[in-house]
PDB file of C-alpha atoms and ligand atoms in Angstrom:
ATOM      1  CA  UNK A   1     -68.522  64.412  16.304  1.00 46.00           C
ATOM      2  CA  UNK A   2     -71.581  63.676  18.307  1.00 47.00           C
ATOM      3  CA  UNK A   3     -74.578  63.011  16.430  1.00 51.00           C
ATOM      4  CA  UNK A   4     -77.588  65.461  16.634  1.00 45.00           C
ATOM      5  CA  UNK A   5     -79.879  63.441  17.846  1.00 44.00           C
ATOM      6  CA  UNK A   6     -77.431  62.489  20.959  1.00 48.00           C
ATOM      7  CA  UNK A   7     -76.206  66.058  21.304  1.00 45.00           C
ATOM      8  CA  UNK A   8     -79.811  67.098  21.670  1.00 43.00           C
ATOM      9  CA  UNK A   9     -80.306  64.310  24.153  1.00 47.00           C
ATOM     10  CA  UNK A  10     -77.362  65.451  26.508  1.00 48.00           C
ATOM     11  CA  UNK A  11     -79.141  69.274  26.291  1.00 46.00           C
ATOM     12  CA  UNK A  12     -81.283  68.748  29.570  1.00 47.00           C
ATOM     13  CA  UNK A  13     -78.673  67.382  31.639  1.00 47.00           C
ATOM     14  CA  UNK A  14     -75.939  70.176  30.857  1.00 47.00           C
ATOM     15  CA  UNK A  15     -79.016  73.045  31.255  1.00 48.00           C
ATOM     16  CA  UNK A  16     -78.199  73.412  34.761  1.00 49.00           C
ATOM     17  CA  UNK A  17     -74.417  73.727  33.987  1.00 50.00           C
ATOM     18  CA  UNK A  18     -75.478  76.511  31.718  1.00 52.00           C
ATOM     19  CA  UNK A  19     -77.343  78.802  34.430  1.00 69.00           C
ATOM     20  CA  UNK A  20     -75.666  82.652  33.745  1.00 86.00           C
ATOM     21  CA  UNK A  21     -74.278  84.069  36.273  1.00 89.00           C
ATOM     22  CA  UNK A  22     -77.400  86.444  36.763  1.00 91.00           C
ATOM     23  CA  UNK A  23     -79.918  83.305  37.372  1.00 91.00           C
ATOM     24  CA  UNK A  24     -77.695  81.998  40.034  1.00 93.00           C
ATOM     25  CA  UNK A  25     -76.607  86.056  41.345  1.00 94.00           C
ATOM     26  CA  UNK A  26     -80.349  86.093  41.963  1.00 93.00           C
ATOM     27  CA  UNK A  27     -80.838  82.624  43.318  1.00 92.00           C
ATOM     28  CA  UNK A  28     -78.312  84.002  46.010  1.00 93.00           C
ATOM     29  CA  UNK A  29     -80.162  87.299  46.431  1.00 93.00           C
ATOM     30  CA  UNK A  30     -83.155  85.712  47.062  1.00 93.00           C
ATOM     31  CA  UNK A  31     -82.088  83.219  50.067  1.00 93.00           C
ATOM     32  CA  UNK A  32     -81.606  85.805  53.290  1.00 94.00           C
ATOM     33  CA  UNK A  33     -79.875  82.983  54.715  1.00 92.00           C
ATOM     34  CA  UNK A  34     -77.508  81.911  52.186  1.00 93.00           C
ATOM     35  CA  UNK A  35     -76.863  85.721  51.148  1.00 94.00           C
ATOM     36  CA  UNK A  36     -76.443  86.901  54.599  1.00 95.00           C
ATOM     37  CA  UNK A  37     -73.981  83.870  54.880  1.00 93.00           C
ATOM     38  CA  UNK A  38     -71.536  85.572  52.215  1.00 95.00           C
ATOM     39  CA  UNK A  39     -72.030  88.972  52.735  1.00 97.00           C
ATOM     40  CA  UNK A  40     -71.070  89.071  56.512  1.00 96.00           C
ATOM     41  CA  UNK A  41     -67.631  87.700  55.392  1.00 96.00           C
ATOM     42  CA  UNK A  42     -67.289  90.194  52.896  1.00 97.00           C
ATOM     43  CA  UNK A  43     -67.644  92.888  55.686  1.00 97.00           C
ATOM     44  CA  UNK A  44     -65.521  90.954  58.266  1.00 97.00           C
ATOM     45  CA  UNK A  45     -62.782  90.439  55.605  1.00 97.00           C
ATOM     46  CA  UNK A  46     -62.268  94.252  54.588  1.00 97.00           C
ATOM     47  CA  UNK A  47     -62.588  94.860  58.639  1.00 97.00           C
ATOM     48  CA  UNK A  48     -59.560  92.775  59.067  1.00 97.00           C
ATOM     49  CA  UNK A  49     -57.760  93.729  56.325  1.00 97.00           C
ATOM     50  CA  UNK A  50     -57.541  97.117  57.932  1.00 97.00           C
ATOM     51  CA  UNK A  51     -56.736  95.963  61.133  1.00 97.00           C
ATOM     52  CA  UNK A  52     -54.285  93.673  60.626  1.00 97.00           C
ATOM     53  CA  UNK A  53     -52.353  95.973  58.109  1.00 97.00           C
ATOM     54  CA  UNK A  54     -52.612  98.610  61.057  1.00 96.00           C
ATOM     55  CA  UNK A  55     -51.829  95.624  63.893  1.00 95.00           C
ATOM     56  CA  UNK A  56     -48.447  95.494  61.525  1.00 93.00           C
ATOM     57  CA  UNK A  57     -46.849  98.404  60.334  1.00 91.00           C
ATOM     58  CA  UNK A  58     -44.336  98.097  63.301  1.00 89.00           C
ATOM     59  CA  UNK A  59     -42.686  94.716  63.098  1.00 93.00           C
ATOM     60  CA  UNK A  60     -39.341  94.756  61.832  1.00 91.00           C
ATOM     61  CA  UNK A  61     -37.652  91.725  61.889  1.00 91.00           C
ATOM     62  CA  UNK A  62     -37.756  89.194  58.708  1.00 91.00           C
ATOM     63  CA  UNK A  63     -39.748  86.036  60.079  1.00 91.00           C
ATOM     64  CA  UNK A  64     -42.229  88.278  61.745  1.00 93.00           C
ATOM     65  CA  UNK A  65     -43.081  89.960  58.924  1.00 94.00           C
ATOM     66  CA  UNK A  66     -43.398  87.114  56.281  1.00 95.00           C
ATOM     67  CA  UNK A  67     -46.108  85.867  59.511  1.00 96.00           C
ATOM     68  CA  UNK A  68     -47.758  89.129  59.035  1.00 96.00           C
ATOM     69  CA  UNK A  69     -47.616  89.037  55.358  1.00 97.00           C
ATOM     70  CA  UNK A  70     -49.448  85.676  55.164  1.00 97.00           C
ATOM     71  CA  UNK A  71     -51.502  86.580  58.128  1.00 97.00           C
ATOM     72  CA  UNK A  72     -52.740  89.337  56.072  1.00 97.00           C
ATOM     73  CA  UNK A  73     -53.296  87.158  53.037  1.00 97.00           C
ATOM     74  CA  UNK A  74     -55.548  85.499  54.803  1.00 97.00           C
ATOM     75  CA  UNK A  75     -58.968  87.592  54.460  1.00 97.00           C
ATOM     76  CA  UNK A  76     -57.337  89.053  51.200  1.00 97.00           C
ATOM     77  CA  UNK A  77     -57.960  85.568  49.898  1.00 97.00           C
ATOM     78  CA  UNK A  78     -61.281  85.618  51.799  1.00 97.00           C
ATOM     79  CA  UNK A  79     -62.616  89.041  50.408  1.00 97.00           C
ATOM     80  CA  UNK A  80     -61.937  88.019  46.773  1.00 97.00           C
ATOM     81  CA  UNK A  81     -63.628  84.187  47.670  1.00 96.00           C
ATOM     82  CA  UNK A  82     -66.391  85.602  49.360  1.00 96.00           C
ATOM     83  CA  UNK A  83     -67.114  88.385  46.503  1.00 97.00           C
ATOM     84  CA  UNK A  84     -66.698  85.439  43.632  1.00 96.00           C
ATOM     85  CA  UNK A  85     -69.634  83.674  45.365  1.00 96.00           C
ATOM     86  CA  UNK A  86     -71.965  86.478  45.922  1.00 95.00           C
ATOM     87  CA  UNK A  87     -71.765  87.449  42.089  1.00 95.00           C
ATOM     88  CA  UNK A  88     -72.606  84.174  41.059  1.00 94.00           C
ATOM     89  CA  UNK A  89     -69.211  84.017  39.524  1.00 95.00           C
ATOM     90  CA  UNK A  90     -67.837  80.450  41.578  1.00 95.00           C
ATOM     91  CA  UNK A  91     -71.752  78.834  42.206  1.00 94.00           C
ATOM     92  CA  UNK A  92     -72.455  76.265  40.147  1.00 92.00           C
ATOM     93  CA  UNK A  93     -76.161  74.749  39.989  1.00 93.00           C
ATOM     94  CA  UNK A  94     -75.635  70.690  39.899  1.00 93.00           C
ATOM     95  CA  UNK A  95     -77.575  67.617  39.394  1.00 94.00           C
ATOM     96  CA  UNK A  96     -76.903  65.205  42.291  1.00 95.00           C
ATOM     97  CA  UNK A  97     -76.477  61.724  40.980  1.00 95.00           C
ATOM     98  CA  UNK A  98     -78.522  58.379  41.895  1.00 95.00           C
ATOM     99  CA  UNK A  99     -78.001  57.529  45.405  1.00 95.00           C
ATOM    100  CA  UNK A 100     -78.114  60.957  46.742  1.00 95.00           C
ATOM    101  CA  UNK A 101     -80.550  61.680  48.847  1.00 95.00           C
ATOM    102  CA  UNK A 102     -81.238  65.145  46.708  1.00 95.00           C
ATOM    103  CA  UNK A 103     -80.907  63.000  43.387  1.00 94.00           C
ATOM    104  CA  UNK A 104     -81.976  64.523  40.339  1.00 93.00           C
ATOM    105  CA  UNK A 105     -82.854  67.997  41.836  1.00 93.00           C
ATOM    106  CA  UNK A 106     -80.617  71.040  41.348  1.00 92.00           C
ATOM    107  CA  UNK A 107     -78.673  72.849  43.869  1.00 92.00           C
ATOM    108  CA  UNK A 108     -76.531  75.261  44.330  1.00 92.00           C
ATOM    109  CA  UNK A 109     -73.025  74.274  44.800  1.00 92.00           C
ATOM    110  CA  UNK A 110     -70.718  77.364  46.076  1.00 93.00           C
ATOM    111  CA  UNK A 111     -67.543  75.803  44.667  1.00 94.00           C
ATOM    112  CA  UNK A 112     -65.257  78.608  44.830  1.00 95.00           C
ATOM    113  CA  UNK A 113     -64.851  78.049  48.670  1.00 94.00           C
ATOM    114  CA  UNK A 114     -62.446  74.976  48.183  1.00 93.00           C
ATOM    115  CA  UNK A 115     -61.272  76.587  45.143  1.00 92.00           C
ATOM    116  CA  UNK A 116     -59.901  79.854  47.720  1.00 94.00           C
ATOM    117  CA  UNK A 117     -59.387  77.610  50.539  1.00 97.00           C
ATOM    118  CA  UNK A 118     -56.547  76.442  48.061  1.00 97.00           C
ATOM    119  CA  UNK A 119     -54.744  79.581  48.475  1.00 96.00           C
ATOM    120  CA  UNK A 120     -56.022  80.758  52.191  1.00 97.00           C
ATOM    121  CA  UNK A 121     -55.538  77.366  54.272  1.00 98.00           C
ATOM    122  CA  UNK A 122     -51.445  77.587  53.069  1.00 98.00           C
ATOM    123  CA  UNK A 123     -51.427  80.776  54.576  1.00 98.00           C
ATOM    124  CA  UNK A 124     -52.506  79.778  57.466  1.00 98.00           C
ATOM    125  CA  UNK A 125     -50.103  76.845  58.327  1.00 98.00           C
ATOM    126  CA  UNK A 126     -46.859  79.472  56.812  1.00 97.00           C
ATOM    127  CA  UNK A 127     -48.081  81.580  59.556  1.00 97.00           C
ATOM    128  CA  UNK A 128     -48.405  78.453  61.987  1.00 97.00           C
ATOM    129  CA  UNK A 129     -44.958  76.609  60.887  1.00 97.00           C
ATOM    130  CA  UNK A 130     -42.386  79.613  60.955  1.00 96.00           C
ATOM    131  CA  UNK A 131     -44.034  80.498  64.778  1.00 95.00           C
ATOM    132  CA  UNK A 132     -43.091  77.233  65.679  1.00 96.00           C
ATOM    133  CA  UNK A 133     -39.653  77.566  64.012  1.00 94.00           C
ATOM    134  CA  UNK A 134     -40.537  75.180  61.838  1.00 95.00           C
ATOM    135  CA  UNK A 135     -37.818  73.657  58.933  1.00 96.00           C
ATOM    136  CA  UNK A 136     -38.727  73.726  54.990  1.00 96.00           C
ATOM    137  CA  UNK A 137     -39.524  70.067  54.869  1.00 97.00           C
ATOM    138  CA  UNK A 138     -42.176  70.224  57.476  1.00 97.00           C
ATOM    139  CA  UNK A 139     -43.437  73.477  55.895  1.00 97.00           C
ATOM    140  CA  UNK A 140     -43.660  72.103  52.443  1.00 98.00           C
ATOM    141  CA  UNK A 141     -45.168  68.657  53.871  1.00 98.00           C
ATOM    142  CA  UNK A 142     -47.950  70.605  55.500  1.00 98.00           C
ATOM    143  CA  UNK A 143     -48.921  72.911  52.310  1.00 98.00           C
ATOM    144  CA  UNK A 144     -48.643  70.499  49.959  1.00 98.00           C
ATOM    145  CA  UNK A 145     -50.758  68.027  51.645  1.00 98.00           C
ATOM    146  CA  UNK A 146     -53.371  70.575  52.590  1.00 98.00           C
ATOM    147  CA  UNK A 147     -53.616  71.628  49.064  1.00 98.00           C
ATOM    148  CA  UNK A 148     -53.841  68.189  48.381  1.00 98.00           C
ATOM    149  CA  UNK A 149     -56.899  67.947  50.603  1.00 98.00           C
ATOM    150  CA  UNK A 150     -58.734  71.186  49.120  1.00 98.00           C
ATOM    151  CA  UNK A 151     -58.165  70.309  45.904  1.00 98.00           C
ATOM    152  CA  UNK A 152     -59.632  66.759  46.278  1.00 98.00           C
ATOM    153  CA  UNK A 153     -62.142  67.776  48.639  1.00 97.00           C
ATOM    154  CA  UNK A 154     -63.456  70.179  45.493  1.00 96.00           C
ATOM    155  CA  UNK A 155     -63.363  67.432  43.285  1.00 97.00           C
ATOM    156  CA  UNK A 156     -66.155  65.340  46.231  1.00 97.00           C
ATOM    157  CA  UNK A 157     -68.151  68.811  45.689  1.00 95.00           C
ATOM    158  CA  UNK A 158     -68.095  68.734  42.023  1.00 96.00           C
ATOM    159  CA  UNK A 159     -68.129  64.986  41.345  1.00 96.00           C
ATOM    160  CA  UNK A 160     -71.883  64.689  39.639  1.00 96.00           C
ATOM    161  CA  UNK A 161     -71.534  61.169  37.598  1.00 96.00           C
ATOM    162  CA  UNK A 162     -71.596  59.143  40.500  1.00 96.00           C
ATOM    163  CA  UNK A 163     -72.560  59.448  44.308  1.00 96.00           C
ATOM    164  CA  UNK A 164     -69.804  56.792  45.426  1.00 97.00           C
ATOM    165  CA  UNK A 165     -67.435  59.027  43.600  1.00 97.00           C
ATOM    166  CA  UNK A 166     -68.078  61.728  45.550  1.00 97.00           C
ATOM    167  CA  UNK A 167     -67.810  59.544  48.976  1.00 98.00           C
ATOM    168  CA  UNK A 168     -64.185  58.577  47.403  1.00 98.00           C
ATOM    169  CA  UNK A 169     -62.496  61.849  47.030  1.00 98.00           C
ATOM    170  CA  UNK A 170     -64.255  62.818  50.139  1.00 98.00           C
ATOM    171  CA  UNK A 171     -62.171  59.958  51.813  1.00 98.00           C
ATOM    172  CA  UNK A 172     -59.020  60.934  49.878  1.00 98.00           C
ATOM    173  CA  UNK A 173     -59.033  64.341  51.241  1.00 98.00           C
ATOM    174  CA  UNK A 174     -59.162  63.520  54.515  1.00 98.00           C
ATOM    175  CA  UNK A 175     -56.381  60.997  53.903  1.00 98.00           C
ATOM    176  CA  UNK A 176     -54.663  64.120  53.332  1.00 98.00           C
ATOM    177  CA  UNK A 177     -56.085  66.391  56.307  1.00 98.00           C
ATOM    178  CA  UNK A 178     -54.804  63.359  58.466  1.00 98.00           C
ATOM    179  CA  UNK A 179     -51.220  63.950  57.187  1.00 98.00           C
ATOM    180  CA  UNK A 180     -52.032  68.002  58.235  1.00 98.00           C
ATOM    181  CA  UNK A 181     -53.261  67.126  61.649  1.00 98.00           C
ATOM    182  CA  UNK A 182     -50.000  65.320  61.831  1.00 98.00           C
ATOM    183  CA  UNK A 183     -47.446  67.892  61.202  1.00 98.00           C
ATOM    184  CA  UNK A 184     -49.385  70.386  64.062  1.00 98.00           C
ATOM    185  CA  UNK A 185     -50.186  67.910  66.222  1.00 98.00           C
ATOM    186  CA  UNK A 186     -46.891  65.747  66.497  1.00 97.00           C
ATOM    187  CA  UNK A 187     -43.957  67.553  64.292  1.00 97.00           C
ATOM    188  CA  UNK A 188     -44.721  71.560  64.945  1.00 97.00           C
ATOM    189  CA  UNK A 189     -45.306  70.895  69.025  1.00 97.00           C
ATOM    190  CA  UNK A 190     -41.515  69.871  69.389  1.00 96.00           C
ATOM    191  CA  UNK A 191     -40.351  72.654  67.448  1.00 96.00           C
ATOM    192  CA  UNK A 192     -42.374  75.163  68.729  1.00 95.00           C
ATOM    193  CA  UNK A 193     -40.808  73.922  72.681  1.00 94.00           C
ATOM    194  CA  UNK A 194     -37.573  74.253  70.973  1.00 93.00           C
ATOM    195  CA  UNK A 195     -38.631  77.897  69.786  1.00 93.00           C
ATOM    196  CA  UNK A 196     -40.016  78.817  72.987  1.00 92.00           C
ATOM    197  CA  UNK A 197     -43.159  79.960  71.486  1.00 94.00           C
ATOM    198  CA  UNK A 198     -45.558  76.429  72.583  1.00 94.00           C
ATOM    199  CA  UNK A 199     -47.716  78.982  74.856  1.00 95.00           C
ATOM    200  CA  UNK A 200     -49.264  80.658  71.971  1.00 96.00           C
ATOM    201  CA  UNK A 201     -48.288  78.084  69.270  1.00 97.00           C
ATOM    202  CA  UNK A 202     -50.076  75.528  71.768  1.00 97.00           C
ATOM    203  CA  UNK A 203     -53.550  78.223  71.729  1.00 97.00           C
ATOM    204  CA  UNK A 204     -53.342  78.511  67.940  1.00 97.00           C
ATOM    205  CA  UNK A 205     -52.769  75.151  67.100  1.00 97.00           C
ATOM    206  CA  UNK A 206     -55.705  73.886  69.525  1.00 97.00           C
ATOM    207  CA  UNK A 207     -58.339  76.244  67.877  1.00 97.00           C
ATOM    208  CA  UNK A 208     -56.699  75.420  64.422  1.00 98.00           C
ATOM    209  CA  UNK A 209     -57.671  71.723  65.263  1.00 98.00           C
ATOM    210  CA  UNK A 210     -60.840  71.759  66.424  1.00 98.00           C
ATOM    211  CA  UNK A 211     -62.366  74.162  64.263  1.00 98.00           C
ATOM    212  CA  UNK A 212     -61.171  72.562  60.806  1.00 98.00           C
ATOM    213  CA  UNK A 213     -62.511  69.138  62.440  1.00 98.00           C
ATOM    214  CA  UNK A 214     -65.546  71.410  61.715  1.00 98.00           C
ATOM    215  CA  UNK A 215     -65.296  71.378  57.970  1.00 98.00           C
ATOM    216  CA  UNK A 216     -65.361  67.586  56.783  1.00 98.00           C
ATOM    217  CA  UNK A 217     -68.295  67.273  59.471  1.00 97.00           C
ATOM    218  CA  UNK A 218     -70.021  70.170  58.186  1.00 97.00           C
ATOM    219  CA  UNK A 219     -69.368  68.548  54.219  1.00 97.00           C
ATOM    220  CA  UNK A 220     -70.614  65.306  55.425  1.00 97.00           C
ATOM    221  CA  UNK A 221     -74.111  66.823  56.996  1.00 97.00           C
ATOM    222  CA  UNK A 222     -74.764  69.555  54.465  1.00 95.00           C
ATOM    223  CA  UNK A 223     -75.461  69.234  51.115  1.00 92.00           C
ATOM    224  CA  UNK A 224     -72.732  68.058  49.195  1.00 93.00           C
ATOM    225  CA  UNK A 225     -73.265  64.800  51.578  1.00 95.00           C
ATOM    226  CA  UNK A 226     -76.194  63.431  53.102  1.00 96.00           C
ATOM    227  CA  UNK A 227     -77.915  66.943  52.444  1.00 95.00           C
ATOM    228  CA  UNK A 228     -79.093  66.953  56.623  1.00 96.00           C
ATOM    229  CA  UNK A 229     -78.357  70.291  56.250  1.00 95.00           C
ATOM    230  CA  UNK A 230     -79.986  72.675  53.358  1.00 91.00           C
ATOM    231  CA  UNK A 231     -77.626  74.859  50.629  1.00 90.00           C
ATOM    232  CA  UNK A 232     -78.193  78.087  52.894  1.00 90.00           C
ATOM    233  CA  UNK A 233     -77.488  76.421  56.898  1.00 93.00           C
ATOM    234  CA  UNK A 234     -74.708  74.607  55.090  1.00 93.00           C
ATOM    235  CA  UNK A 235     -73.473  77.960  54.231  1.00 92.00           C
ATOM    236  CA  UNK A 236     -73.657  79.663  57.028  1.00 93.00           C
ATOM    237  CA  UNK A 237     -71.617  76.777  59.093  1.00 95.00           C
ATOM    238  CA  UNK A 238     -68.535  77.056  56.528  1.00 95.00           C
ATOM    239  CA  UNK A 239     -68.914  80.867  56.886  1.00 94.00           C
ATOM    240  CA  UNK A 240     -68.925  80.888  60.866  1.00 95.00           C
ATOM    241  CA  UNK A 241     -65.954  78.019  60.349  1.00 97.00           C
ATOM    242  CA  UNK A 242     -64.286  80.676  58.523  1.00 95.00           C
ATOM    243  CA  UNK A 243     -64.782  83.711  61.072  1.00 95.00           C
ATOM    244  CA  UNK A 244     -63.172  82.000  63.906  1.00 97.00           C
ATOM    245  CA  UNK A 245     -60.582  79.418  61.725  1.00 97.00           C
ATOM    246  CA  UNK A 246     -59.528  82.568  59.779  1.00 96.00           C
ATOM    247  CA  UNK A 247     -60.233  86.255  61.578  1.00 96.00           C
ATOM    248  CA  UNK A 248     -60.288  85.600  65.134  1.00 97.00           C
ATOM    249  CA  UNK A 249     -57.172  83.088  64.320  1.00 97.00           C
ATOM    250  CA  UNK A 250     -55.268  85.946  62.164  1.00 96.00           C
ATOM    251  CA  UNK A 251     -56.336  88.581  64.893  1.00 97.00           C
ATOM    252  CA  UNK A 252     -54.735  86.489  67.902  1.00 97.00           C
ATOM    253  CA  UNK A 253     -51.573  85.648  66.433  1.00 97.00           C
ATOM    254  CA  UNK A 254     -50.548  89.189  64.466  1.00 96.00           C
ATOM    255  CA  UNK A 255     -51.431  90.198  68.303  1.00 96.00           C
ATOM    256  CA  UNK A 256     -48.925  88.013  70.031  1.00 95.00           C
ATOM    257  CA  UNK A 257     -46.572  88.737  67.497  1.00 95.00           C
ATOM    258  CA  UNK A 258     -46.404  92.554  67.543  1.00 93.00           C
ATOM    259  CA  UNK A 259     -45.924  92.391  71.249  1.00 93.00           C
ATOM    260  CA  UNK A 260     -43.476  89.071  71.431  1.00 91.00           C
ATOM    261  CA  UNK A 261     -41.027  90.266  68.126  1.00 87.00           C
ATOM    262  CA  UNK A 262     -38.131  89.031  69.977  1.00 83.00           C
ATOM    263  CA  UNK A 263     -39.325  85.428  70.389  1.00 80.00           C
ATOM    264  CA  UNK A 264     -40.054  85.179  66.770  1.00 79.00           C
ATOM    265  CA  UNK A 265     -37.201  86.982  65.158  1.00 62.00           C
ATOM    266  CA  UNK A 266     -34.843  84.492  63.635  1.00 59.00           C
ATOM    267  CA  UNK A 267     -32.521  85.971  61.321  1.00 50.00           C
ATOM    268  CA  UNK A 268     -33.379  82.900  58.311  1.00 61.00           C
ATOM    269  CA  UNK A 269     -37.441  83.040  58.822  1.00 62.00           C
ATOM    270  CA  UNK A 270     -37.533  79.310  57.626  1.00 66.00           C
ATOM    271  CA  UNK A 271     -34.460  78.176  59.435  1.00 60.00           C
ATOM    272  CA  UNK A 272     -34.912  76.462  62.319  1.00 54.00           C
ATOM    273  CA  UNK A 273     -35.104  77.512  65.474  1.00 50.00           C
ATOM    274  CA  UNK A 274     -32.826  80.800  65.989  1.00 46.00           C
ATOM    275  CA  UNK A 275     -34.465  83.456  67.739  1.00 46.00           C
ATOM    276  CA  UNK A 276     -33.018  86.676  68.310  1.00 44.00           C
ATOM    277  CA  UNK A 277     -32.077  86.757  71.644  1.00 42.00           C
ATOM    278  CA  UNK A 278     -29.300  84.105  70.161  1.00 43.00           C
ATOM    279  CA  UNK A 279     -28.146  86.773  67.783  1.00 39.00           C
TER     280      UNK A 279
HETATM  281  C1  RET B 301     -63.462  69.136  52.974  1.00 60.53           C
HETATM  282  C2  RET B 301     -64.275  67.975  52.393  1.00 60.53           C
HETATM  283  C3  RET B 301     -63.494  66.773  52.156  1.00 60.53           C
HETATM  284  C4  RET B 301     -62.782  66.278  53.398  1.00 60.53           C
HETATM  285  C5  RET B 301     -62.108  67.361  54.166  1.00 60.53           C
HETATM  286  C6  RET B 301     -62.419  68.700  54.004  1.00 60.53           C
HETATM  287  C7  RET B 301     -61.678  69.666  54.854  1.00 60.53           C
HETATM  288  C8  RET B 301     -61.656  70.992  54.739  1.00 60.53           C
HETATM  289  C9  RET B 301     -60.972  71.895  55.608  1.00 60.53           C
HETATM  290  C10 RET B 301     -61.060  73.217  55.290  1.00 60.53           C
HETATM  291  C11 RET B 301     -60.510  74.304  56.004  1.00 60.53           C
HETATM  292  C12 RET B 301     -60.739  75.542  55.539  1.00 60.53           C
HETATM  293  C13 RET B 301     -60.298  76.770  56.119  1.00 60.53           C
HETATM  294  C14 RET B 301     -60.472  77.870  55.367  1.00 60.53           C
HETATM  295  C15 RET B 301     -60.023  79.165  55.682  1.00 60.53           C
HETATM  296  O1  RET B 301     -59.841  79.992  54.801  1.00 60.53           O
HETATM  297  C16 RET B 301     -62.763  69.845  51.802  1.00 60.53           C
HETATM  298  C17 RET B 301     -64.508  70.057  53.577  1.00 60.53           C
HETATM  299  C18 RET B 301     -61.071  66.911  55.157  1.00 60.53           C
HETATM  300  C19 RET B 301     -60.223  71.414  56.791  1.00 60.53           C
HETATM  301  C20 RET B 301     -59.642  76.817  57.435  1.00 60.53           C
END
């Protein structure tokens, strides 16, 4: 049991863990910039989730539809991430440790974006691997290690013990994003040629690239790093990130695929590179 006296000492340095909901909901309300940040994804989400569920009502074969299907999870996974951090419901309000150059002030840390990413980013690369005609082991190489990164790139947000600490799962997810940026830059490329979809797989892979580049940059500058950037800028980069890397992404490729079925209708969606005009 922890003695009084020490429990009572520990009481000012878990106060900020203890903000409700409503003191951070209103923290958020009160910052245009870091409110208009969530809110315009909220909008763009529901948008897409209308268009791409009209975009694909028509496909028919089986690998063009599990691409639709995880296209469409995409802002599904976004509406629900983006509504969790306006409520207040996935911001935390930490204490950055020694060594940070925001040390000993609170801020508000949106966590819940690499807690959704978890779920959306997978989504993304399903939709990615079976349009190159990807196999299993490439697909399950590139989700796992991208969860990997999320999950680990969290931890760097949420690390508050020691600012080194953070710096070292920082590095540790992008150890991981490296193995990502392998599979589309080096693996997915041949199979796409092999699928004869590299045109659009080549377009889609290029903006994939650059734009998630964007995100450990963005990390490094903004608060969680060396805090270049303040909480409601910071926000606002991750949120444009996320239109283009997720909405304009999703919109291009359930576009290409309701007009090009035939190129990505393999009978097995996850095996190899059959297409139907083989059938
Ligand atoms: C973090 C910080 C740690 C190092 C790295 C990162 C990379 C994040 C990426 C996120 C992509 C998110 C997307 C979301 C769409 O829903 C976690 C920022 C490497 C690449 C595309």
């Amino acid at each position: 049991m922890i003695p009084y006296k020490t429990a009572a000492a520990l009481v000012p340095s878990l106060a900020p863990l203890q903000a409700t909901q409503a003191e951070v909901f209103d923290r958020i309300a009160s910052d245009v910039v870091l409110s208009s940040s969530l809110w315009a994804n909220v909008a763009l989400a529901g948008f897409s989730i209308l268009l791409f569920v009209a975009m694909g009502r028509s496909l028919q074969s089986e690998r063009a539809k599990l691409i639709w299907v995880a296209t469409l999870l995409v802002p599904l996974v976004s509406i629900a991430s983006y509504v969790g951090l306006v409520s207040g419901l996935t911001v935390g309000v930490l204490t950055m440790p020694p060594g940070h150059p925001l040390a000993g002030q609170e801020v508000l840390q949106p966590w819940g974006r690499y807690l959704t990413w978890t779920l959306s980013t997978p989504m993304i690369l399903l939709a990615l691997g079976l349009l190159a005609g990807t196999d299993r082991a490439k697909l399950f190489t590139a989700v796992t290690m991208d969860v990997g990164m999320c999950v680990t790139g969290l931890a760097a947000a949420l690390v508050t013990s020691s600012y080194l600490l953070r710096w070292v799962f920082f590095v540790i997810s992008c150890a991981f994003f490296v193995a990502v940026l392998y599979v589309l830059l080096v693996e997915w490329p041949a199979d796409a040629q092999a699928a004869g979809t590299s045109e659009i797989f080549g377009t889609l892979r290029n903006l994939t690239v650059v734009l998630w580049l964007g995100y450990p940059i963005l990390w490094a500058l903004g608060v969680e790093g060396f805090a270049l950037l303040d909480v409601g800028v910071t926000s606002w980069g991750y949120s444009a990130l996320d239109i283009l890397a997720k909405y304009v992404f999703a919109f291009l490729l359930l576009r290409w695929v309701a007009a090009n079925e035939r190129s990505v209708g393999g009978a097995d969606p996850l095996g190899g590179t059959t297409t139907m005009a083989d059938d």
